[in-house]
PDB file of C-alpha atoms in Angstrom:
ATOM      1  CA  UNK D   1      -0.180  -0.170  -0.007  1.00  0.00           C
ATOM      2  CA  UNK D   2       0.962   3.262  -0.587  1.00  0.00           C
ATOM      3  CA  UNK D   3       1.312   6.154   2.739  1.00  0.00           C
ATOM      4  CA  UNK D   4      -0.890   8.576  -0.125  1.00  0.00           C
ATOM      5  CA  UNK D   5      -3.937   5.325  -0.026  1.00  0.00           C
ATOM      6  CA  UNK D   6      -3.167   5.508   3.811  1.00  0.00           C
ATOM      7  CA  UNK D   7      -3.225   8.796   4.583  1.00  0.00           C
ATOM      8  CA  UNK D   8      -6.445   9.514   2.613  1.00  0.00           C
ATOM      9  CA  UNK D   9      -8.029   5.532   4.129  1.00  0.00           C
ATOM     10  CA  UNK D  10      -7.442   7.343   7.691  1.00  0.00           C
ATOM     11  CA  UNK D  11      -8.506  10.525   6.479  1.00  0.00           C
ATOM     12  CA  UNK D  12     -12.144   8.620   4.803  1.00  0.00           C
ATOM     13  CA  UNK D  13     -11.927   6.325   8.935  1.00  0.00           C
ATOM     14  CA  UNK D  14     -15.333   8.201   9.575  1.00  0.00           C
ATOM     15  CA  UNK D  15     -17.014   7.704   5.801  1.00  0.00           C
ATOM     16  CA  UNK D  16     -15.877   3.833   6.492  1.00  0.00           C
ATOM     17  CA  UNK D  17     -17.500   3.506   9.399  1.00  0.00           C
ATOM     18  CA  UNK D  18     -21.014   5.418   9.042  1.00  0.00           C
ATOM     19  CA  UNK D  19     -21.539   3.252   6.151  1.00  0.00           C
ATOM     20  CA  UNK D  20     -24.592   1.307   6.792  1.00  0.00           C
ATOM     21  CA  UNK D  21     -22.383  -1.853   5.353  1.00  0.00           C
ATOM     22  CA  UNK D  22     -19.727  -1.482   7.773  1.00  0.00           C
ATOM     23  CA  UNK D  23     -20.357  -3.988  10.772  1.00  0.00           C
ATOM     24  CA  UNK D  24     -15.676  -2.957  12.026  1.00  0.00           C
ATOM     25  CA  UNK D  25     -15.025  -0.705  14.605  1.00  0.00           C
ATOM     26  CA  UNK D  26     -13.084   2.277  14.079  1.00  0.00           C
ATOM     27  CA  UNK D  27      -9.448   0.216  14.958  1.00  0.00           C
ATOM     28  CA  UNK D  28     -10.754  -2.617  13.355  1.00  0.00           C
ATOM     29  CA  UNK D  29     -10.642  -0.045  10.002  1.00  0.00           C
ATOM     30  CA  UNK D  30      -7.996   1.853  11.609  1.00  0.00           C
ATOM     31  CA  UNK D  31      -6.267  -1.469  11.543  1.00  0.00           C
ATOM     32  CA  UNK D  32      -6.773  -1.355   8.021  1.00  0.00           C
ATOM     33  CA  UNK D  33      -6.529   1.350   6.487  1.00  0.00           C
ATOM     34  CA  UNK D  34      -2.646   1.146   6.094  1.00  0.00           C
ATOM     35  CA  UNK D  35      -2.100   3.417   9.848  1.00  0.00           C
ATOM     36  CA  UNK D  36       0.416   1.101  11.086  1.00  0.00           C
ATOM     37  CA  UNK D  37       2.405  -0.052   8.450  1.00  0.00           C
ATOM     38  CA  UNK D  38       2.888   3.984   7.787  1.00  0.00           C
ATOM     39  CA  UNK D  39       2.413   5.056  11.782  1.00  0.00           C
ATOM     40  CA  UNK D  40       5.861   6.755  11.701  1.00  0.00           C
ATOM     41  CA  UNK D  41       6.071   8.869   8.034  1.00  0.00           C
ATOM     42  CA  UNK D  42       2.321  10.103   8.265  1.00  0.00           C
ATOM     43  CA  UNK D  43       2.396  13.472  10.612  1.00  0.00           C
ATOM     44  CA  UNK D  44      -0.515  16.321  10.735  1.00  0.00           C
ATOM     45  CA  UNK D  45       1.003  17.674   7.491  1.00  0.00           C
ATOM     46  CA  UNK D  46       0.087  15.489   5.101  1.00  0.00           C
ATOM     47  CA  UNK D  47      -3.291  15.381   6.994  1.00  0.00           C
ATOM     48  CA  UNK D  48      -4.099  18.629   6.323  1.00  0.00           C
ATOM     49  CA  UNK D  49      -2.998  18.251   3.038  1.00  0.00           C
ATOM     50  CA  UNK D  50      -5.115  15.897   1.731  1.00  0.00           C
ATOM     51  CA  UNK D  51      -7.954  16.985   3.631  1.00  0.00           C
ATOM     52  CA  UNK D  52      -7.892  20.168   1.843  1.00  0.00           C
ATOM     53  CA  UNK D  53      -8.578  17.905  -1.202  1.00  0.00           C
ATOM     54  CA  UNK D  54     -11.431  16.055   0.740  1.00  0.00           C
ATOM     55  CA  UNK D  55     -13.515  19.232   2.593  1.00  0.00           C
ATOM     56  CA  UNK D  56     -16.184  17.767   2.941  1.00  0.00           C
ATOM     57  CA  UNK D  57     -14.723  14.839   5.140  1.00  0.00           C
ATOM     58  CA  UNK D  58     -14.088  17.693   7.689  1.00  0.00           C
ATOM     59  CA  UNK D  59     -18.095  17.883   9.214  1.00  0.00           C
ATOM     60  CA  UNK D  60     -18.394  13.967   8.831  1.00  0.00           C
ATOM     61  CA  UNK D  61     -15.422  14.021  11.790  1.00  0.00           C
ATOM     62  CA  UNK D  62     -18.029  16.803  13.376  1.00  0.00           C
ATOM     63  CA  UNK D  63     -19.657  14.656  13.019  1.00  0.00           C
ATOM     64  CA  UNK D  64     -17.701  11.914  14.493  1.00  0.00           C
ATOM     65  CA  UNK D  65     -16.802  14.007  17.065  1.00  0.00           C
ATOM     66  CA  UNK D  66     -20.213  14.608  18.070  1.00  0.00           C
ATOM     67  CA  UNK D  67     -21.290  10.884  18.677  1.00  0.00           C
ATOM     68  CA  UNK D  68     -18.660   9.383  20.395  1.00  0.00           C
ATOM     69  CA  UNK D  69     -19.834   7.523  23.629  1.00  0.00           C
ATOM     70  CA  UNK D  70     -17.115   7.924  26.069  1.00  0.00           C
ATOM     71  CA  UNK D  71     -16.196   9.609  29.196  1.00  0.00           C
ATOM     72  CA  UNK D  72     -13.018  10.536  27.783  1.00  0.00           C
ATOM     73  CA  UNK D  73     -11.093  11.937  25.051  1.00  0.00           C
ATOM     74  CA  UNK D  74      -9.859  13.741  22.477  1.00  0.00           C
ATOM     75  CA  UNK D  75     -13.053  15.894  21.303  1.00  0.00           C
ATOM     76  CA  UNK D  76     -13.170  18.329  17.779  1.00  0.00           C
ATOM     77  CA  UNK D  77     -16.597  21.027  17.850  1.00  0.00           C
ATOM     78  CA  UNK D  78     -17.271  24.513  16.445  1.00  0.00           C
ATOM     79  CA  UNK D  79     -17.376  27.695  18.683  1.00  0.00           C
ATOM     80  CA  UNK D  80     -20.426  30.150  19.324  1.00  0.00           C
ATOM     81  CA  UNK D  81     -18.302  32.558  17.625  1.00  0.00           C
ATOM     82  CA  UNK D  82     -17.147  30.182  14.729  1.00  0.00           C
ATOM     83  CA  UNK D  83     -14.515  28.996  15.550  1.00  0.00           C
ATOM     84  CA  UNK D  84     -13.002  25.677  15.095  1.00  0.00           C
ATOM     85  CA  UNK D  85     -11.539  23.960  18.621  1.00  0.00           C
ATOM     86  CA  UNK D  86      -9.511  20.600  19.565  1.00  0.00           C
ATOM     87  CA  UNK D  87      -9.720  19.541  23.291  1.00  0.00           C
ATOM     88  CA  UNK D  88      -9.705  16.487  25.481  1.00  0.00           C
ATOM     89  CA  UNK D  89     -12.093  15.403  28.644  1.00  0.00           C
ATOM     90  CA  UNK D  90     -10.478  12.846  31.002  1.00  0.00           C
ATOM     91  CA  UNK D  91     -12.682  10.385  32.888  1.00  0.00           C
ATOM     92  CA  UNK D  92     -12.260  12.336  35.797  1.00  0.00           C
ATOM     93  CA  UNK D  93     -14.313  15.479  33.340  1.00  0.00           C
ATOM     94  CA  UNK D  94     -10.904  17.738  33.923  1.00  0.00           C
ATOM     95  CA  UNK D  95     -10.026  18.934  30.708  1.00  0.00           C
ATOM     96  CA  UNK D  96      -6.534  20.253  29.028  1.00  0.00           C
ATOM     97  CA  UNK D  97      -7.651  23.642  27.635  1.00  0.00           C
ATOM     98  CA  UNK D  98      -8.640  23.321  23.946  1.00  0.00           C
ATOM     99  CA  UNK D  99      -6.911  24.577  20.951  1.00  0.00           C
ATOM    100  CA  UNK D 100      -8.657  27.325  18.922  1.00  0.00           C
ATOM    101  CA  UNK D 101      -7.742  27.398  15.295  1.00  0.00           C
ATOM    102  CA  UNK D 102      -9.423  29.602  11.924  1.00  0.00           C
ATOM    103  CA  UNK D 103      -8.563  27.197  10.009  1.00  0.00           C
ATOM    104  CA  UNK D 104     -10.081  24.343   9.675  1.00  0.00           C
ATOM    105  CA  UNK D 105      -8.033  22.704   8.076  1.00  0.00           C
ATOM    106  CA  UNK D 106      -4.657  22.540  10.669  1.00  0.00           C
ATOM    107  CA  UNK D 107      -8.588  21.871  13.450  1.00  0.00           C
ATOM    108  CA  UNK D 108      -9.394  18.866  11.470  1.00  0.00           C
ATOM    109  CA  UNK D 109      -6.524  17.570  11.282  1.00  0.00           C
ATOM    110  CA  UNK D 110      -5.419  18.855  14.702  1.00  0.00           C
ATOM    111  CA  UNK D 111      -7.871  16.379  15.713  1.00  0.00           C
ATOM    112  CA  UNK D 112      -7.851  13.514  13.650  1.00  0.00           C
ATOM    113  CA  UNK D 113      -4.373  13.111  14.207  1.00  0.00           C
ATOM    114  CA  UNK D 114      -4.894  13.116  18.938  1.00  0.00           C
ATOM    115  CA  UNK D 115      -7.883  10.813  17.386  1.00  0.00           C
ATOM    116  CA  UNK D 116      -6.001   8.347  15.203  1.00  0.00           C
ATOM    117  CA  UNK D 117      -2.960   8.181  17.781  1.00  0.00           C
ATOM    118  CA  UNK D 118      -6.349   7.461  20.757  1.00  0.00           C
ATOM    119  CA  UNK D 119      -7.644   4.850  19.005  1.00  0.00           C
ATOM    120  CA  UNK D 120      -4.371   3.864  17.876  1.00  0.00           C
ATOM    121  CA  UNK D 121      -3.792   2.956  21.693  1.00  0.00           C
ATOM    122  CA  UNK D 122      -6.825   0.036  21.744  1.00  0.00           C
ATOM    123  CA  UNK D 123      -6.250  -1.579  19.126  1.00  0.00           C
ATOM    124  CA  UNK D 124      -2.610  -3.015  19.448  1.00  0.00           C
TER     125      UNK D 124
END
């Protein structure tokens, strides 16, 4: 598999996850994406580059974040001022200071990078 295909598969995780025919978990989808083959070579810059070519996926990542049913993890949202927010909530309901972005591509790439790192910990 080529690295570019792996990056595209990664940014397409919500599309795959929400496919009505999907029967795999997020961790299983990440395993099949090629991420583990290239995990040391894929950074936020590569993710951002591919997002700029597929901007419709940003709304899917916002949906993914909003649909999560966990007591801790990364989140991606819009604030009242239409800025993008990436943050972390722990199981003790403590928060890491949220990162605020005006650029939706940078914000989403930041979230995806952290989210896939979190998913990958459980996938190993």
